[in-house]
Backbone atoms as SQL, in Angstrom:
CREATE TABLE atoms (id INTEGER PRIMARY KEY, chain TEXT, resi INTEGER, resn TEXT, atom TEXT, x REAL, y REAL, z REAL);
INSERT INTO atoms VALUES
  (1, 'A', 1, 'MET', 'N', -171.703, -41.740, 75.957),
  (2, 'A', 1, 'MET', 'CA', -173.064, -42.109, 76.115),
  (3, 'A', 1, 'MET', 'C', -173.883, -40.896, 76.516),
  (4, 'A', 2, 'LYS', 'N', -175.141, -40.863, 76.001),
  (5, 'A', 2, 'LYS', 'CA', -176.046, -39.784, 76.319),
  (6, 'A', 2, 'LYS', 'C', -176.591, -39.868, 77.857),
  (7, 'A', 3, 'GLN', 'N', -176.709, -38.892, 78.516),
  (8, 'A', 3, 'GLN', 'CA', -177.282, -38.925, 79.802),
  (9, 'A', 3, 'GLN', 'C', -178.750, -39.134, 79.748),
  (10, 'A', 4, 'PHE', 'N', -179.413, -38.490, 78.770),
  (11, 'A', 4, 'PHE', 'CA', -180.926, -38.561, 78.727),
  (12, 'A', 4, 'PHE', 'C', -181.276, -38.851, 77.190),
  (13, 'A', 5, 'GLU', 'N', -182.412, -39.471, 77.079),
  (14, 'A', 5, 'GLU', 'CA', -182.833, -39.776, 75.727),
  (15, 'A', 5, 'GLU', 'C', -184.294, -39.573, 75.621),
  (16, 'A', 6, 'LEU', 'N', -184.786, -38.903, 74.575),
  (17, 'A', 6, 'LEU', 'CA', -186.255, -38.645, 74.371),
  (18, 'A', 6, 'LEU', 'C', -186.616, -39.834, 73.449),
  (19, 'A', 7, 'ARG', 'N', -187.693, -40.526, 73.946),
  (20, 'A', 7, 'ARG', 'CA', -188.202, -41.698, 73.174),
  (21, 'A', 7, 'ARG', 'C', -189.733, -41.576, 73.211),
  (22, 'A', 8, 'ARG', 'N', -190.272, -42.052, 72.130),
  (23, 'A', 8, 'ARG', 'CA', -191.771, -42.188, 71.995),
  (24, 'A', 8, 'ARG', 'C', -192.249, -43.408, 72.849),
  (25, 'A', 9, 'VAL', 'N', -193.303, -43.088, 73.585),
  (26, 'A', 9, 'VAL', 'CA', -193.841, -44.188, 74.570),
  (27, 'A', 9, 'VAL', 'C', -195.088, -44.850, 73.785),
  (28, 'A', 10, 'LYS', 'N', -194.874, -46.071, 73.505),
  (29, 'A', 10, 'LYS', 'CA', -195.945, -46.757, 72.695),
  (30, 'A', 10, 'LYS', 'C', -196.965, -47.339, 73.725),
  (31, 'A', 11, 'ASP', 'N', -196.558, -47.824, 74.897),
  (32, 'A', 11, 'ASP', 'CA', -197.391, -48.397, 75.920),
  (33, 'A', 11, 'ASP', 'C', -196.994, -47.909, 77.315),
  (34, 'A', 12, 'LEU', 'N', -197.642, -46.854, 77.821),
  (35, 'A', 12, 'LEU', 'CA', -197.398, -46.341, 79.105),
  (36, 'A', 12, 'LEU', 'C', -197.349, -47.369, 80.236),
  (37, 'A', 13, 'LEU', 'N', -198.125, -48.384, 80.200),
  (38, 'A', 13, 'LEU', 'CA', -198.234, -49.291, 81.186),
  (39, 'A', 13, 'LEU', 'C', -196.983, -50.196, 81.358),
  (40, 'A', 14, 'ASN', 'N', -196.135, -50.262, 80.289),
  (41, 'A', 14, 'ASN', 'CA', -194.885, -51.032, 80.281),
  (42, 'A', 14, 'ASN', 'C', -193.708, -50.307, 80.940),
  (43, 'A', 15, 'ILE', 'N', -193.971, -49.123, 81.440),
  (44, 'A', 15, 'ILE', 'CA', -192.994, -48.293, 82.084),
  (45, 'A', 15, 'ILE', 'C', -193.178, -48.244, 83.504),
  (46, 'A', 16, 'ASP', 'N', -192.063, -48.506, 84.274),
  (47, 'A', 16, 'ASP', 'CA', -192.289, -48.529, 85.803),
  (48, 'A', 16, 'ASP', 'C', -192.142, -47.072, 86.229),
  (49, 'A', 17, 'LEU', 'N', -193.267, -46.471, 86.579),
  (50, 'A', 17, 'LEU', 'CA', -193.275, -45.072, 87.089),
  (51, 'A', 17, 'LEU', 'C', -193.538, -44.848, 88.529),
  (52, 'A', 18, 'ALA', 'N', -193.586, -46.047, 89.216),
  (53, 'A', 18, 'ALA', 'CA', -193.927, -45.998, 90.658),
  (54, 'A', 18, 'ALA', 'C', -193.115, -44.921, 91.537),
  (55, 'A', 19, 'ASN', 'N', -191.828, -45.048, 91.421),
  (56, 'A', 19, 'ASN', 'CA', -190.994, -44.142, 92.108),
  (57, 'A', 19, 'ASN', 'C', -191.156, -42.611, 91.780),
  (58, 'A', 20, 'LEU', 'N', -191.271, -42.441, 90.501),
  (59, 'A', 20, 'LEU', 'CA', -191.501, -41.058, 90.025),
  (60, 'A', 20, 'LEU', 'C', -192.873, -40.566, 90.397),
  (61, 'A', 21, 'ILE', 'N', -193.866, -41.327, 90.532),
  (62, 'A', 21, 'ILE', 'CA', -195.240, -40.923, 91.020),
  (63, 'A', 21, 'ILE', 'C', -195.083, -40.565, 92.498),
  (64, 'A', 22, 'ILE', 'N', -194.472, -41.451, 93.287),
  (65, 'A', 22, 'ILE', 'CA', -194.267, -41.171, 94.780),
  (66, 'A', 22, 'ILE', 'C', -193.567, -39.919, 94.948),
  (67, 'A', 23, 'GLU', 'N', -192.521, -39.622, 94.210),
  (68, 'A', 23, 'GLU', 'CA', -191.685, -38.442, 94.399),
  (69, 'A', 23, 'GLU', 'C', -192.535, -37.186, 93.983),
  (70, 'A', 24, 'SER', 'N', -193.237, -37.342, 92.855),
  (71, 'A', 24, 'SER', 'CA', -193.998, -36.121, 92.429),
  (72, 'A', 24, 'SER', 'C', -195.213, -35.844, 93.376),
  (73, 'A', 25, 'LYS', 'N', -195.776, -36.886, 93.910),
  (74, 'A', 25, 'LYS', 'CA', -196.823, -36.657, 94.992),
  (75, 'A', 25, 'LYS', 'C', -196.356, -35.913, 96.178),
  (76, 'A', 26, 'LYS', 'N', -195.094, -36.300, 96.539),
  (77, 'A', 26, 'LYS', 'CA', -194.444, -35.701, 97.754),
  (78, 'A', 26, 'LYS', 'C', -194.328, -34.068, 97.482),
  (79, 'A', 27, 'GLU', 'N', -194.049, -33.836, 96.274),
  (80, 'A', 27, 'GLU', 'CA', -194.012, -32.372, 95.921),
  (81, 'A', 27, 'GLU', 'C', -195.196, -31.649, 95.562),
  (82, 'A', 28, 'GLY', 'N', -196.267, -32.456, 95.620),
  (83, 'A', 28, 'GLY', 'CA', -197.676, -31.847, 95.442),
  (84, 'A', 28, 'GLY', 'C', -198.181, -31.972, 94.004),
  (85, 'A', 29, 'PHE', 'N', -197.430, -32.634, 93.126),
  (86, 'A', 29, 'PHE', 'CA', -197.858, -32.811, 91.856),
  (87, 'A', 29, 'PHE', 'C', -198.656, -34.068, 91.605),
  (88, 'A', 30, 'LEU', 'N', -199.866, -33.972, 90.990),
  (89, 'A', 30, 'LEU', 'CA', -200.682, -35.145, 90.829),
  (90, 'A', 30, 'LEU', 'C', -200.827, -35.505, 89.275),
  (91, 'A', 31, 'PHE', 'N', -200.208, -34.806, 88.459),
  (92, 'A', 31, 'PHE', 'CA', -200.458, -35.078, 87.079),
  (93, 'A', 31, 'PHE', 'C', -199.925, -36.444, 86.572),
  (94, 'A', 32, 'LEU', 'N', -198.899, -37.096, 87.118),
  (95, 'A', 32, 'LEU', 'CA', -198.449, -38.293, 86.674),
  (96, 'A', 32, 'LEU', 'C', -199.378, -39.395, 87.113),
  (97, 'A', 33, 'GLU', 'N', -200.011, -39.317, 88.264),
  (98, 'A', 33, 'GLU', 'CA', -201.056, -40.319, 88.678),
  (99, 'A', 33, 'GLU', 'C', -202.288, -40.165, 87.744),
  (100, 'A', 34, 'ARG', 'N', -202.672, -38.930, 87.373),
  (101, 'A', 34, 'ARG', 'CA', -203.727, -38.783, 86.644),
  (102, 'A', 34, 'ARG', 'C', -203.519, -39.230, 85.220),
  (103, 'A', 35, 'LEU', 'N', -202.338, -39.028, 84.634),
  (104, 'A', 35, 'LEU', 'CA', -201.899, -39.652, 83.355),
  (105, 'A', 35, 'LEU', 'C', -202.066, -41.055, 83.388),
  (106, 'A', 36, 'ILE', 'N', -201.574, -41.701, 84.345),
  (107, 'A', 36, 'ILE', 'CA', -201.712, -43.134, 84.425),
  (108, 'A', 36, 'ILE', 'C', -203.113, -43.717, 84.433),
  (109, 'A', 37, 'ASN', 'N', -203.801, -43.024, 85.301),
  (110, 'A', 37, 'ASN', 'CA', -205.279, -43.359, 85.503),
  (111, 'A', 37, 'ASN', 'C', -206.096, -43.130, 84.186),
  (112, 'A', 38, 'ASP', 'N', -205.942, -41.981, 83.597),
  (113, 'A', 38, 'ASP', 'CA', -206.559, -41.770, 82.216),
  (114, 'A', 38, 'ASP', 'C', -206.139, -42.678, 81.175),
  (115, 'A', 39, 'TYR', 'N', -204.882, -43.071, 81.222),
  (116, 'A', 39, 'TYR', 'CA', -204.428, -44.173, 80.269),
  (117, 'A', 39, 'TYR', 'C', -205.097, -45.528, 80.413),
  (118, 'A', 40, 'LYS', 'N', -205.106, -45.926, 81.769),
  (119, 'A', 40, 'LYS', 'CA', -205.712, -47.100, 82.201),
  (120, 'A', 40, 'LYS', 'C', -207.169, -47.237, 81.751),
  (121, 'A', 41, 'ASN', 'N', -207.953, -46.195, 82.035),
  (122, 'A', 41, 'ASN', 'CA', -209.232, -46.256, 81.775),
  (123, 'A', 41, 'ASN', 'C', -209.732, -45.821, 80.385),
  (124, 'A', 42, 'GLY', 'N', -208.814, -45.544, 79.490),
  (125, 'A', 42, 'GLY', 'CA', -209.006, -45.148, 78.147),
  (126, 'A', 42, 'GLY', 'C', -209.379, -43.701, 77.950),
  (127, 'A', 43, 'THR', 'N', -209.463, -42.853, 78.858),
  (128, 'A', 43, 'THR', 'CA', -209.752, -41.572, 78.667),
  (129, 'A', 43, 'THR', 'C', -208.846, -40.828, 77.714),
  (130, 'A', 44, 'ASN', 'N', -207.549, -41.121, 77.944),
  (131, 'A', 44, 'ASN', 'CA', -206.389, -40.610, 77.090),
  (132, 'A', 44, 'ASN', 'C', -205.396, -41.565, 76.887),
  (133, 'A', 45, 'THR', 'N', -205.349, -42.145, 75.639),
  (134, 'A', 45, 'THR', 'CA', -204.398, -43.154, 75.276),
  (135, 'A', 45, 'THR', 'C', -203.414, -42.679, 74.198),
  (136, 'A', 46, 'PHE', 'N', -203.454, -41.363, 73.845),
  (137, 'A', 46, 'PHE', 'CA', -202.616, -40.757, 72.777),
  (138, 'A', 46, 'PHE', 'C', -202.651, -41.609, 71.484),
  (139, 'A', 47, 'SER', 'N', -203.856, -42.024, 71.110),
  (140, 'A', 47, 'SER', 'CA', -203.922, -42.904, 69.963),
  (141, 'A', 47, 'SER', 'C', -204.709, -42.280, 68.835),
  (142, 'A', 48, 'LYS', 'N', -205.157, -40.973, 69.013),
  (143, 'A', 48, 'LYS', 'CA', -205.811, -40.253, 67.945),
  (144, 'A', 48, 'LYS', 'C', -204.786, -39.787, 66.901),
  (145, 'A', 49, 'PRO', 'N', -205.267, -39.456, 65.719),
  (146, 'A', 49, 'PRO', 'CA', -204.249, -38.990, 64.743),
  (147, 'A', 49, 'PRO', 'C', -203.585, -37.677, 65.176),
  (148, 'A', 50, 'GLY', 'N', -202.238, -37.682, 65.087),
  (149, 'A', 50, 'GLY', 'CA', -201.451, -36.588, 65.517),
  (150, 'A', 50, 'GLY', 'C', -201.059, -36.588, 66.919),
  (151, 'A', 51, 'GLU', 'N', -201.559, -37.503, 67.745),
  (152, 'A', 51, 'GLU', 'CA', -201.275, -37.484, 69.127),
  (153, 'A', 51, 'GLU', 'C', -200.105, -38.555, 69.362),
  (154, 'A', 52, 'PHE', 'N', -199.157, -38.143, 70.195),
  (155, 'A', 52, 'PHE', 'CA', -197.932, -38.915, 70.606),
  (156, 'A', 52, 'PHE', 'C', -197.752, -38.678, 72.137),
  (157, 'A', 53, 'LEU', 'N', -197.139, -39.599, 72.696),
  (158, 'A', 53, 'LEU', 'CA', -196.662, -39.527, 74.046),
  (159, 'A', 53, 'LEU', 'C', -195.082, -39.792, 74.069),
  (160, 'A', 54, 'TYR', 'N', -194.362, -38.816, 74.520),
  (161, 'A', 54, 'TYR', 'CA', -192.906, -39.043, 74.702),
  (162, 'A', 54, 'TYR', 'C', -192.427, -39.033, 76.064),
  (163, 'A', 55, 'GLY', 'N', -191.317, -39.585, 76.362),
  (164, 'A', 55, 'GLY', 'CA', -190.744, -39.711, 77.743),
  (165, 'A', 55, 'GLY', 'C', -189.263, -39.416, 77.659),
  (166, 'A', 56, 'VAL', 'N', -188.728, -38.866, 78.704),
  (167, 'A', 56, 'VAL', 'CA', -187.339, -38.601, 78.782),
  (168, 'A', 56, 'VAL', 'C', -186.738, -39.774, 79.799),
  (169, 'A', 57, 'PHE', 'N', -185.811, -40.464, 79.173),
  (170, 'A', 57, 'PHE', 'CA', -185.311, -41.583, 79.940),
  (171, 'A', 57, 'PHE', 'C', -183.752, -41.451, 80.251),
  (172, 'A', 58, 'ASN', 'N', -183.398, -41.882, 81.383),
  (173, 'A', 58, 'ASN', 'CA', -181.953, -41.845, 81.690),
  (174, 'A', 58, 'ASN', 'C', -181.338, -43.279, 81.406),
  (175, 'A', 59, 'GLN', 'N', -180.113, -43.540, 81.639),
  (176, 'A', 59, 'GLN', 'CA', -179.478, -44.655, 81.385),
  (177, 'A', 59, 'GLN', 'C', -180.155, -45.864, 81.937),
  (178, 'A', 60, 'GLU', 'N', -180.708, -45.724, 83.110),
  (179, 'A', 60, 'GLU', 'CA', -181.380, -46.919, 83.771),
  (180, 'A', 60, 'GLU', 'C', -182.777, -47.174, 83.143),
  (181, 'A', 61, 'GLY', 'N', -183.277, -46.316, 82.328),
  (182, 'A', 61, 'GLY', 'CA', -184.509, -46.546, 81.731),
  (183, 'A', 61, 'GLY', 'C', -185.628, -45.672, 82.367);
């Protein structure tokens, strides 16, 4: 079984990123929180021609 899998994300809001956001903020990185906020408010939904959003997932999702 693969350790990690690259998958296209069709709806970012269906993925639980809470723990990842907490950990990234502890390290001083705010880009994940910005990504979620921009996605929620429609600023960037990766829906224009040629735009895609991919995620790297482990066995737990």
